[in-house]
Coordinates of C-alpha atoms and ligand atoms in Angstrom, one line a residue:
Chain A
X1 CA 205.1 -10.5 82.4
X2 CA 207.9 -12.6 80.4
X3 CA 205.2 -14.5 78.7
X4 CA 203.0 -11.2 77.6
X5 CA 206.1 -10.1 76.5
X6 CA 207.1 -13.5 74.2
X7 CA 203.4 -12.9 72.9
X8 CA 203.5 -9.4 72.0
X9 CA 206.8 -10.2 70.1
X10 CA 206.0 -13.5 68.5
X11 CA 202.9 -11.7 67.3
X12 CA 204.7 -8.5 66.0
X13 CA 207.5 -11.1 64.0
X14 CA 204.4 -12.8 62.8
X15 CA 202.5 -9.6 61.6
X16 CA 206.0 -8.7 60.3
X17 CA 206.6 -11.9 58.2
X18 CA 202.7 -11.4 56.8
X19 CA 203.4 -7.7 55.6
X20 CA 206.7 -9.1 54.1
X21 CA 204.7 -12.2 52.1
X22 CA 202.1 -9.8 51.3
X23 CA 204.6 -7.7 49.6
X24 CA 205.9 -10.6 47.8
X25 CA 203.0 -11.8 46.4
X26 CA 202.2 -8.1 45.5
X27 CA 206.2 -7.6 43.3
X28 CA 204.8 -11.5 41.8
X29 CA 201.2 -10.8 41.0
X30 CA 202.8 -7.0 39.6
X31 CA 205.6 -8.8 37.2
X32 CA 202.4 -10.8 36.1
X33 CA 200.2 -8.3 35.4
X34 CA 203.4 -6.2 33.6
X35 CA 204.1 -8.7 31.7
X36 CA 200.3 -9.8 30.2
X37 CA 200.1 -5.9 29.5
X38 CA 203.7 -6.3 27.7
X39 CA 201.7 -9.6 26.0
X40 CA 199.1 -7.0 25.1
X41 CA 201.2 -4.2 23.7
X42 CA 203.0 -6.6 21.6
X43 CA 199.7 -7.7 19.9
X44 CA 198.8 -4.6 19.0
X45 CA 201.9 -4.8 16.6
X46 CA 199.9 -5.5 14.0
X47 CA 198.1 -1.9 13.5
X48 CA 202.1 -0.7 13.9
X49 CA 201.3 0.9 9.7
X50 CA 198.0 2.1 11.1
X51 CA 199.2 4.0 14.4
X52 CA 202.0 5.2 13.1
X53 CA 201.5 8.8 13.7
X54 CA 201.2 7.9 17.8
X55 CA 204.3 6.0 17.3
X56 CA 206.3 8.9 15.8
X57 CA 204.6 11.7 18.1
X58 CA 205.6 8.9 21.1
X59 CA 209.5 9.0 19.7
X60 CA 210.0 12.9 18.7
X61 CA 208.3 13.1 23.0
X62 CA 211.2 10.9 24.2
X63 CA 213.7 12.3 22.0
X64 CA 213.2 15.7 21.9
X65 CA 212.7 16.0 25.9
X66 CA 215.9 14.0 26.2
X67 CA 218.5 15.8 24.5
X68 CA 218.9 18.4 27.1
X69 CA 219.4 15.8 29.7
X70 CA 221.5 13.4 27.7
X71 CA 224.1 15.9 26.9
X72 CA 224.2 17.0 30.7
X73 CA 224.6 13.4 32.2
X74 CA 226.7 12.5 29.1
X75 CA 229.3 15.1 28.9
X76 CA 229.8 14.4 33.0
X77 CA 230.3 10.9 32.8
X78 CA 232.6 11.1 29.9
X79 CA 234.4 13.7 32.2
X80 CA 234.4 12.0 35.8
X81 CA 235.4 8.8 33.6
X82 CA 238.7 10.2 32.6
X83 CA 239.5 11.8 35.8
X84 CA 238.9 8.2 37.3
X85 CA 240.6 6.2 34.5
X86 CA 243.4 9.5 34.4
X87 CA 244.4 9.0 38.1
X88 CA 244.5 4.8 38.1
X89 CA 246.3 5.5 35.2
X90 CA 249.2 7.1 36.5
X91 CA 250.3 4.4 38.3
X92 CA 251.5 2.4 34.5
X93 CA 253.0 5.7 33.6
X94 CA 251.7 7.3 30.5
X95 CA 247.5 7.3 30.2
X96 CA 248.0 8.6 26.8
X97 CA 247.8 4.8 25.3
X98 CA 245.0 3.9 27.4
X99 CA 243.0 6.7 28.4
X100 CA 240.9 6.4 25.3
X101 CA 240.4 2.7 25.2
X102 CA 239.5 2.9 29.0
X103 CA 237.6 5.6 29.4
X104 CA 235.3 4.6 25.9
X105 CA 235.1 0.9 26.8
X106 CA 233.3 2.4 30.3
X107 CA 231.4 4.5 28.5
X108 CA 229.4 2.5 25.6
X109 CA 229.3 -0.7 28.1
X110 CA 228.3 0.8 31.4
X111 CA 228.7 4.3 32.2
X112 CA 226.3 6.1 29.0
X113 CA 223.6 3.1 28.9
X114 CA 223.1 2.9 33.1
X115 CA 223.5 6.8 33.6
X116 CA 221.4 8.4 31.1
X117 CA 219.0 5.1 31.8
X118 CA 218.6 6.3 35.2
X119 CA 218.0 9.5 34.3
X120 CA 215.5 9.1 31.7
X121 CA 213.8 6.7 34.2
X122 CA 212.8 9.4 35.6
X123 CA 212.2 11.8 33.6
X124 CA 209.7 9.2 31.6
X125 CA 208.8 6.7 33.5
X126 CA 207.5 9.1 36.2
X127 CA 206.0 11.2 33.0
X128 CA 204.6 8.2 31.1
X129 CA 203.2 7.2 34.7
X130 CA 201.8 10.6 35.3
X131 CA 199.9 11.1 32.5
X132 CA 198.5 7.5 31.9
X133 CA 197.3 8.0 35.4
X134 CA 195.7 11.3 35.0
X135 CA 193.5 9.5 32.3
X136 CA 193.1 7.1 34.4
X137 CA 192.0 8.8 37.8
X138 CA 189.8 11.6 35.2
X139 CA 187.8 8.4 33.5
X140 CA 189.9 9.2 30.3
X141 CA 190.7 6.0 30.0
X142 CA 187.3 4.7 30.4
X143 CA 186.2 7.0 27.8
X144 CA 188.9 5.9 25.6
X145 CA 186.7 2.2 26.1
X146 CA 183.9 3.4 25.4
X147 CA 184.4 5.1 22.2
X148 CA 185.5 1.4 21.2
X149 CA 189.1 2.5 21.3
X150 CA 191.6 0.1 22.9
X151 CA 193.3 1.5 25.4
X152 CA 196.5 0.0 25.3
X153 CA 196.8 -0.2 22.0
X154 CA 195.9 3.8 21.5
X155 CA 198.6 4.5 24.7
X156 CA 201.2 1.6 25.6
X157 CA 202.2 0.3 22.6
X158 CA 203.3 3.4 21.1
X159 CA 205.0 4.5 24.4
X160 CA 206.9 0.7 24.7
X161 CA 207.8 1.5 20.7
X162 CA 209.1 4.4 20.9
X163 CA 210.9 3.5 24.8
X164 CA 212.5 0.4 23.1
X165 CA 213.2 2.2 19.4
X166 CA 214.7 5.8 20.8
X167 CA 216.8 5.0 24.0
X168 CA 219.5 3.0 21.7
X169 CA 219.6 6.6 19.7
X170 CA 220.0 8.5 22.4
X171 CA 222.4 6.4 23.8
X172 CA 224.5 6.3 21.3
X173 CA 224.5 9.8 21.0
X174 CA 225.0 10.0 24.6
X175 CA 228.2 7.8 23.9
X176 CA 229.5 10.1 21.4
X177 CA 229.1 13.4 24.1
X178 CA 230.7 11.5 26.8
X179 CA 233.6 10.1 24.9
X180 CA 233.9 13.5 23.4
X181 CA 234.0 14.5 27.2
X182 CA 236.6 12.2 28.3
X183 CA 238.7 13.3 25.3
X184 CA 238.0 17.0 26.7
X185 CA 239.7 16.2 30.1
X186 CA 242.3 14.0 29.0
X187 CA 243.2 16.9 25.9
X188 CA 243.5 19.6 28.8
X189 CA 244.7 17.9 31.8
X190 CA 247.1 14.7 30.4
X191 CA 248.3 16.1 27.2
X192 CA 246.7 13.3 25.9
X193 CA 246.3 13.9 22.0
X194 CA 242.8 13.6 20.0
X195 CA 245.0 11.1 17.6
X196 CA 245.9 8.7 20.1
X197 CA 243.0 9.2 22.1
X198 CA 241.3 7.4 19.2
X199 CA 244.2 5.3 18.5
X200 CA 243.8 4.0 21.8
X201 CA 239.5 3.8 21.1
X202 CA 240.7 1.3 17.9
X203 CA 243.1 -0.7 19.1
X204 CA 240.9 -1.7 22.4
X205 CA 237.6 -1.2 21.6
X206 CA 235.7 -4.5 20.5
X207 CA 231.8 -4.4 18.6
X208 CA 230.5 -6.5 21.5
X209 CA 231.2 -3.7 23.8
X210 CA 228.8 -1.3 21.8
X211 CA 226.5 -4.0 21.1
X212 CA 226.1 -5.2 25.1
X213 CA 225.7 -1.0 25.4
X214 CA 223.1 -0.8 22.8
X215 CA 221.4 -4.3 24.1
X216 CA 221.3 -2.8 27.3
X217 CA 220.0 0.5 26.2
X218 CA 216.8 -1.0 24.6
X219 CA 216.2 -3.2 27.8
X220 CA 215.8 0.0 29.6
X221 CA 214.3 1.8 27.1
X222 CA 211.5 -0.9 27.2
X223 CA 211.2 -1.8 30.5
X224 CA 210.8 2.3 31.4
X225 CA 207.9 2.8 29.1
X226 CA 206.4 -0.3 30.3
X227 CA 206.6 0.2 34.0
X228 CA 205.5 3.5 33.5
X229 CA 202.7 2.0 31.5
X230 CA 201.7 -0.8 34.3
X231 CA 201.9 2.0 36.9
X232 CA 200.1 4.9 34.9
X233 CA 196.9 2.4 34.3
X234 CA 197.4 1.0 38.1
X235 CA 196.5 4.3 39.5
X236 CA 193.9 5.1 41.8
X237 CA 192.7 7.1 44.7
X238 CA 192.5 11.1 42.6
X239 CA 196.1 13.2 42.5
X240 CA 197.6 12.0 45.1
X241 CA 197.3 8.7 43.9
X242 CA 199.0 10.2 40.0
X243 CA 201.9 11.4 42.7
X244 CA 202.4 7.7 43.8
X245 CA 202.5 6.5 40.8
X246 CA 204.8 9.1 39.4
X247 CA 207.6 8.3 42.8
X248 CA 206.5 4.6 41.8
X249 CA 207.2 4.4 38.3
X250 CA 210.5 5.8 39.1
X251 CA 211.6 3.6 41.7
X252 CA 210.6 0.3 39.9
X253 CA 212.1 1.4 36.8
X254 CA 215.9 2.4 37.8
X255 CA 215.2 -1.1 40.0
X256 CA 214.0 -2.4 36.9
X257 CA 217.6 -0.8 35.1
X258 CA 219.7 -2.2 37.6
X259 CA 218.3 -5.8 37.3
X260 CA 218.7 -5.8 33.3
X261 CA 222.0 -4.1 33.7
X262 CA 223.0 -7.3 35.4
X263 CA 221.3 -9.6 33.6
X264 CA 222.8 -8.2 30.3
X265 CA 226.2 -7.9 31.7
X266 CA 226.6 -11.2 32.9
X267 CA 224.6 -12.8 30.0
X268 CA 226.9 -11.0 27.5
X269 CA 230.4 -11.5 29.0
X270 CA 229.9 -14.9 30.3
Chain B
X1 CA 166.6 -3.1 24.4
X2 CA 169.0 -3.0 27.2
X3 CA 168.1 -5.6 30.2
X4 CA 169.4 -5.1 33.2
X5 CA 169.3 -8.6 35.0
X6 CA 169.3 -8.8 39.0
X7 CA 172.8 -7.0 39.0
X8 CA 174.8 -7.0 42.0
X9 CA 177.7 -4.8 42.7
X10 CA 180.7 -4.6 45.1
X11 CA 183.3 -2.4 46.0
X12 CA 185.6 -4.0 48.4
X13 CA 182.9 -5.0 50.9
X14 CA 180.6 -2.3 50.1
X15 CA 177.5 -3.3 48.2
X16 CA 176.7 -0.7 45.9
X17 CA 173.9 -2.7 43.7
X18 CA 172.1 -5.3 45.5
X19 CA 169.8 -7.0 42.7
X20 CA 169.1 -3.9 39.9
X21 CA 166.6 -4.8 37.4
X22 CA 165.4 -2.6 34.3
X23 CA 164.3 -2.3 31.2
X24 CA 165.3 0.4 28.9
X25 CA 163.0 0.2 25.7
X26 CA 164.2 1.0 22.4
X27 CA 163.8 4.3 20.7
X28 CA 162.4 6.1 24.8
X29 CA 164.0 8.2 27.0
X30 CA 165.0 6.2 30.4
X31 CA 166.1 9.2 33.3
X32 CA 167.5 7.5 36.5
X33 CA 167.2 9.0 39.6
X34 CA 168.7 8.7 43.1
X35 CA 170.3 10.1 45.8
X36 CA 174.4 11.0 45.2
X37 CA 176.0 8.3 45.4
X38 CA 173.4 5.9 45.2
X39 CA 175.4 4.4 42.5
X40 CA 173.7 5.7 39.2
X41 CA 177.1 6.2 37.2
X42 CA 178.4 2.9 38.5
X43 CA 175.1 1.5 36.7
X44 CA 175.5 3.2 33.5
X45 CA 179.1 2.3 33.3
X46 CA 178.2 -1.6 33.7
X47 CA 176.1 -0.7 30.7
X48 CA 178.7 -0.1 28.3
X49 CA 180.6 -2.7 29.9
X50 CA 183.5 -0.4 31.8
X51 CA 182.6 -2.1 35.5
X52 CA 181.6 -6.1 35.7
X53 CA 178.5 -7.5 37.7
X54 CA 179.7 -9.9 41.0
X55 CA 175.9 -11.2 39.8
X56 CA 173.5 -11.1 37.7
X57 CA 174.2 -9.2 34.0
X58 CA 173.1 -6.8 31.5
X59 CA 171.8 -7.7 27.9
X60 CA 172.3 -5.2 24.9
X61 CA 169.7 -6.7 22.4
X62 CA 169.1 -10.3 24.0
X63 CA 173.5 -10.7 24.1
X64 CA 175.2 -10.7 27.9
X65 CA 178.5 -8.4 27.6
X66 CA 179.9 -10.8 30.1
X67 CA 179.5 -13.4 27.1
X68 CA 180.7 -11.3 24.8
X69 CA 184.3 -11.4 23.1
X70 CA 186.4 -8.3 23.3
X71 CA 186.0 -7.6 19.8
X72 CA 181.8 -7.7 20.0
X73 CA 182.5 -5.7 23.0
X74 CA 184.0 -2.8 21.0
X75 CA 181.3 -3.5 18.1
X76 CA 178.3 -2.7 21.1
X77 CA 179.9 0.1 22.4
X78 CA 180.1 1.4 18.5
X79 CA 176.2 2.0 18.8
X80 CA 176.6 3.9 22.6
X81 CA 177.6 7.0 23.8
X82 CA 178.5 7.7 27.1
X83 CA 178.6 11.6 28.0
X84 CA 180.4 11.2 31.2
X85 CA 179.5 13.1 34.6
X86 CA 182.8 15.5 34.4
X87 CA 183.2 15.0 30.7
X88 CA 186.0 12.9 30.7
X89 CA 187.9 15.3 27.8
X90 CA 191.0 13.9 26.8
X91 CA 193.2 16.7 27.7
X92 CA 196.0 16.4 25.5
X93 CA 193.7 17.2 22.6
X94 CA 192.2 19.8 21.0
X95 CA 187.9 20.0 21.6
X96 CA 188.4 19.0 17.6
X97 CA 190.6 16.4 18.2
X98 CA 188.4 15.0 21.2
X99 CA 185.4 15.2 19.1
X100 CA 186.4 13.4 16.0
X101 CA 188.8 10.8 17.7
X102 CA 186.1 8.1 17.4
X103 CA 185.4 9.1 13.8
X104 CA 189.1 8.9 12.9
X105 CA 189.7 6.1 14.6
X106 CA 186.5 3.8 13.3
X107 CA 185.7 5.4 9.8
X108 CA 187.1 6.2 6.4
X109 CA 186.1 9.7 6.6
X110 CA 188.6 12.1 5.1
X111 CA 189.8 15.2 7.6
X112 CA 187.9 17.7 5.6
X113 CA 184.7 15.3 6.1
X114 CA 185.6 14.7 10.3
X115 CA 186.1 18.8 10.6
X116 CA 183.0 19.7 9.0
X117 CA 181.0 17.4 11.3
X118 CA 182.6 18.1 14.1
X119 CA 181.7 21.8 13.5
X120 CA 177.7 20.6 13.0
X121 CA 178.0 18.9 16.6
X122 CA 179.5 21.7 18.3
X123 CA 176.4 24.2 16.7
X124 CA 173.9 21.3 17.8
X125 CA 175.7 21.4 21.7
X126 CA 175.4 25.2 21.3
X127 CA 179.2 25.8 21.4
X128 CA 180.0 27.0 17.6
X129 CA 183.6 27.9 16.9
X130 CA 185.6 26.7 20.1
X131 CA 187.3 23.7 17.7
X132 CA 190.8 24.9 18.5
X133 CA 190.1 25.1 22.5
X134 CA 191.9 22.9 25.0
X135 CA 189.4 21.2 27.6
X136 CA 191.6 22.8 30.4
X137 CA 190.1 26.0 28.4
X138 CA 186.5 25.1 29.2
X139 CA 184.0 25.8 31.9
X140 CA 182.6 22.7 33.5
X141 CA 179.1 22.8 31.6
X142 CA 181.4 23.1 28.3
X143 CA 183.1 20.3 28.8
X144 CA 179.8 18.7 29.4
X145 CA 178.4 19.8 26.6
X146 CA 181.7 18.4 24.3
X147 CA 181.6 15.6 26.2
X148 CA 177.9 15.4 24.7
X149 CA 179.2 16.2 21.1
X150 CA 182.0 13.4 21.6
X151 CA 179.5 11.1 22.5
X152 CA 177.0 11.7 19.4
X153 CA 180.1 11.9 17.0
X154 CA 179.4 8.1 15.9
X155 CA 175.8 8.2 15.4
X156 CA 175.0 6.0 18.0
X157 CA 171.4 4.3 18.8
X158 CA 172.0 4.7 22.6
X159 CA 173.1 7.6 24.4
X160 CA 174.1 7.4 27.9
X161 CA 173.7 11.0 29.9
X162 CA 175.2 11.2 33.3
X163 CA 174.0 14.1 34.7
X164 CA 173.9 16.2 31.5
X165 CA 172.6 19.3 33.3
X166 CA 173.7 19.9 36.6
X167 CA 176.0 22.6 37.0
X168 CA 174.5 24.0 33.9
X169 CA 172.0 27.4 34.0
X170 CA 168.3 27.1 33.7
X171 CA 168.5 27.9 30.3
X172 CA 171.0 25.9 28.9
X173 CA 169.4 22.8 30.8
X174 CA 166.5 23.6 29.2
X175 CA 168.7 23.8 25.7
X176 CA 169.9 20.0 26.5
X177 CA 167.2 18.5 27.2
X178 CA 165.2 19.7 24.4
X179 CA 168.3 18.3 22.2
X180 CA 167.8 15.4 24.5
X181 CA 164.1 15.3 23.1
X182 CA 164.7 15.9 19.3
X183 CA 167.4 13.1 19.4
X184 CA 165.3 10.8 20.9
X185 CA 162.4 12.3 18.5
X186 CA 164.5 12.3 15.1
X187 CA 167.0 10.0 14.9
X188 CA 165.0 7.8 17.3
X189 CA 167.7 7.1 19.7
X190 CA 167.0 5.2 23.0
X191 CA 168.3 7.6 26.0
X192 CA 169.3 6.7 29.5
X193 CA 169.4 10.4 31.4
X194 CA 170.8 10.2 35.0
X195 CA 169.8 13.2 36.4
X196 CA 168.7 15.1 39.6
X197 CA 166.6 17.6 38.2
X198 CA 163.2 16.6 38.8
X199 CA 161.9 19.1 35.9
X200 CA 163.9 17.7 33.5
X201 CA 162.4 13.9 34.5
X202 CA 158.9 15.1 33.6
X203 CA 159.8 17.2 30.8
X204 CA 161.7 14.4 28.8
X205 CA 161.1 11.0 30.3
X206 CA 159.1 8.2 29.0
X207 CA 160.1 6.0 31.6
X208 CA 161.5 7.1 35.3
X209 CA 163.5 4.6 37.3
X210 CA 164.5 5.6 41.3
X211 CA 167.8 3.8 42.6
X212 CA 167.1 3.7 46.3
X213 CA 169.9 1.5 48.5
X214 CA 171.0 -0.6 45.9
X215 CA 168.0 -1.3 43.6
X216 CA 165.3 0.2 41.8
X217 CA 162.3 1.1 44.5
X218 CA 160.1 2.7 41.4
X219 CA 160.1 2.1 37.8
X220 CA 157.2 3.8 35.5
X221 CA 155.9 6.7 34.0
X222 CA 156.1 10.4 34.5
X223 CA 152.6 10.5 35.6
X224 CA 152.9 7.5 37.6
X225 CA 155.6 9.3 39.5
X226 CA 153.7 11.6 40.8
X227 CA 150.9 9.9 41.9
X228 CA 153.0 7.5 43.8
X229 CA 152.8 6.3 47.2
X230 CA 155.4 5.0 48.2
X231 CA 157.0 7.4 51.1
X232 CA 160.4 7.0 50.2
X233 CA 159.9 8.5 46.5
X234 CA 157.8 11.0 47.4
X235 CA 160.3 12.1 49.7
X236 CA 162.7 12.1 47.0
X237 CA 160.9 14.0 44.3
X238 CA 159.9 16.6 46.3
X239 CA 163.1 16.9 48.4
X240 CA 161.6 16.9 51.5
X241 CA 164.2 16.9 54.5
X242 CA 161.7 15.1 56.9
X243 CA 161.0 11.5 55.8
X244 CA 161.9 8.1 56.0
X245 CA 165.3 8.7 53.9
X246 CA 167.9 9.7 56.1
X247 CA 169.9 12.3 55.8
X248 CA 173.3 10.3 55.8
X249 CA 173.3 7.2 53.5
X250 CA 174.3 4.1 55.5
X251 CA 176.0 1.5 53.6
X252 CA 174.6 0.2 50.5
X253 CA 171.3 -1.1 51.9
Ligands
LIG301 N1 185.8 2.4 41.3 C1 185.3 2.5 42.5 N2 185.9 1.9 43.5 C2 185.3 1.9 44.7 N3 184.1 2.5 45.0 C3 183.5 3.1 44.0 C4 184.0 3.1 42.7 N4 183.1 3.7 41.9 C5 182.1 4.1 42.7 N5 182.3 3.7 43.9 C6 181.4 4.0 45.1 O1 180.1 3.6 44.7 C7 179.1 4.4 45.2 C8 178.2 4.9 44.1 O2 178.9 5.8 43.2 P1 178.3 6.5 42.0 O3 177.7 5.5 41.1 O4 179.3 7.3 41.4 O5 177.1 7.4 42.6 P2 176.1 8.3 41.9 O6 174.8 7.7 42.1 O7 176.2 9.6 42.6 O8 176.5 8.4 40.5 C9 179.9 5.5 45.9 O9 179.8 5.2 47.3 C10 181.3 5.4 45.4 O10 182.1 5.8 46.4
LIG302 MG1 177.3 9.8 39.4

């Protein structure tokens, strides 16, 4: 019995570990294939003068659908920053000469870029996803080839353009309505002043934080339209395969976020 | 001419084509039959190059597309059109937009130019006025029937028909494939028809080829057709229920 026993769990650890490699080599062949379709958008650079109507309609999509959602996630963060920074504040006595400095430098570094990232994540990578993979699963796509018509120049590039182009816009928007937020809660609940709010901004504030923010902002930006890109042309298997993709896209791009946050962060302060 | 060059085809470990060969002349009117899912659309989309052969390979005027750059790829499929089985509309455009996208995208013609023929197509299709439609608008044999416009937008020398009449009524499958014929007749166009409606094969075929378990089991005229033989296509063509065809196709053999 022991022995049938040893089996049965030598065999289930070894079934285990070959699901586990399998999905290993699946994330390795994946980042491969992304990145020769990232190879591919990139060629297509050249008709940029040409297509530029797809890249416009591409960046008035993204933007227009995002304002709504920037300002809500925004205006939050701005405001849960300066509770945060309000309340670890109190111990050095006044927040009115740091509030503003600490609540903006979390803002344009971290808090607007990775938020409204995450949210926009979703709301286009799973959209970019959705759609590519409707054309997919409805032989759009194939009739997109067989009119002569590239497909990924005709639908990624313009999707990666307009990613990598509009998330630095909105996110500096998106700065501008969460420091304005921040200000809000430290005007009504501190007694903290607009004028040395933004004293405080000045004084502390270095370009390098926006920058890393803005860096970071057309990281994810790029690598949401991308991934919903890879995904949306992955697709297979009818609707319910354009649901997977849509819960996949979304997943692998906040992942994706995460990582570049990271990688940006660590790259940029070191 | 399009040769079609022992072509083998898998899915996973399903063998869908197990050593097709054909020869579509130029300027006649091909019609492929078969059971459903025999795997007549997956041979017409090896045609314009959309699937790859495991073996063997198609010829578009004495050139493999498997030899061919991307490039000479898209320069072939310039001269085909492919009206797809569920019309494949694009449905973030207009029936316009769907229409002329190949025009727009390939020539210098002006928007005035691109509207007025895509007006002409839609008369010839038999579906006047509905430029400003959605596809999600359209009955199944309308989108058909764009997808049939889309497809003749470029003037090309081969059109591609999979199953351009069924779902349609008697009389508008009797409108298509008479604009089958005067295509074919006028502009001289070479046709490949996948179809399942046996009057259609003898009213507009040249040549009729039979997809039976993977490759072609008869190949020849209309006339030939009916005098044939062979158990299996008789079966077929006059949808007998008793005969050596089984009702439930095993796997591709
Ligand atoms: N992309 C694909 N992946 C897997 N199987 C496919 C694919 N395309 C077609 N098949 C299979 O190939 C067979 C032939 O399909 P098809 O050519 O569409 O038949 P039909 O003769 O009715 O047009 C079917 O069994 C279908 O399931
Ligand atoms: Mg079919």
């Amino acid at each position: 019995m022991p022995l049938i026993k040893q089996i049965i769990i030598a065999l289930s650890e070894f079934l285990l570990l070959d699901k586990f490699g399998r999905k290993v080599l699946q994330f390795f062949a994946g980042l491969g294939e992304s990145s020769m379709l990232l190879y591919r958008s990139v060629k297509n650079l050249r008709y940029i003068v040409r297509d530029r109507y797809l890249i416009v309609e591409q960046m008035s999509i993204v933007g227009v659908n995002s304002i709504p959602l920037v300002v809500v996630t925004a205006s939050f963060a701005g405001m849960v920053a300066a509770v945060q920074a309000g309340y670890q504040l109190e111990d050095f006595g006044s927040p009115s000469m740091f509030l503003g400095s600490s609540t903006s430098r979390a803002i344009v570094i971290e808090l607007a870029p990775v938020l409204t990232g995450l949210v926009l994540a979703g709301r286009f990578g799973a959209s970019i996803a959705a759609e590519i993979g409707t054309m997919k699963v409805t032989e759009q796509i194939d009739a997109l080839e067989t009119m002569a018509i590239d497909p990924i120049r005709y639908l990624a590039t313009p999707r990666i353009i307009a990613g990598i182009v509009m998330m630095p816009i909105l996110i500096i928007f998106a700065d501008l309505i969460a420091m304005s937020g921040s200000l809000f809660i430290g005007y009504t609940t501190m007694d903290v002043s607009p004028q040395a709010f933004f004293a405080s901004v000045e004084k502390f504030m270095v370009l390098r934080d926006v920058l890393s923010g803005l860096l970071k902002a057309l990281m994810f930006g790029g690598s949401t339209a991308l991934i919903g890109c890879y995904v949306g042309f992955a697709t297979e298997g009818g609707a319910e395969g354009v649901g997977m993709a849509t819960i996949r896209a979304f997943v692998l791009s906040s992942a994706a976020i995460l990582v570049n946050d990271y990688i940006v962060a660590s790259v940029i302060l070191l | 001419m399009i040769q079609i060059v022992n072509l083998y085809k898998y899915f996973q470990d399903k063998r869908i084509l197990s050593g097709v060969n054909l020869e579509i002349e130029t300027g006649k009117i091909t019609t492929i039959v078969g059971r459903s899912g025999c795997g007549k659309s997956v041979l017409l989309k090896h045609i314009v190059g959309l699937l790859h052969p495991d073996e063997g390979k198609v010829l578009i005027e004495g050139e493999a597309l498997s030899d061919m750059t991307t490039d000479e790829l898209f320069e072939v499929r310039k001269k085909m059109g492919l009206v797809f089985q569920n019309g494949a509309l694009f449905d973030s455009m207009s029936v316009e937009e769907n229409i002329g996208l190949g025009l727009r995208e390939h020539t210098k013609l002006s928007n005035a130019e691109i509207s007025n023929k895509v007006s002409k197509l839609l008369e010839m299709v038999g579906l006047p006025g509905i430029e400003k439609y959605r596809p999600s608008e359209l009955s199944g044999g309308m989108k058909k029937r764009v997808s049939l416009a889309r497809a003749l937008a470029m003037d090309p020398q081969y059109v591609l028909y999979d199953e351009p009449t069924t779902g349609l009524d008697p009389i508008m499958s009797a409108i298509i494939d008479d604009l089958i014929l005067r295509l074919n007749n006028d502009l001289n166009i070479t046709s490949i028809v996948v179809t399942h409606d046996m009057k259609s094969v003898y009213k507009i075929s040249d040549r009729v080829a039979m997809l039976h378990y993977g490759i072609v089991r008869f190949n020849g005229t209309p006339d030939e057709l009916k005098n044939t033989n062979d158990h299996v296509v008789r079966q077929f063509i006059e949808g007998n229920v008793e005969g050596p065809i089984q009702p439930v196709l095993k796997d591709g053999r």
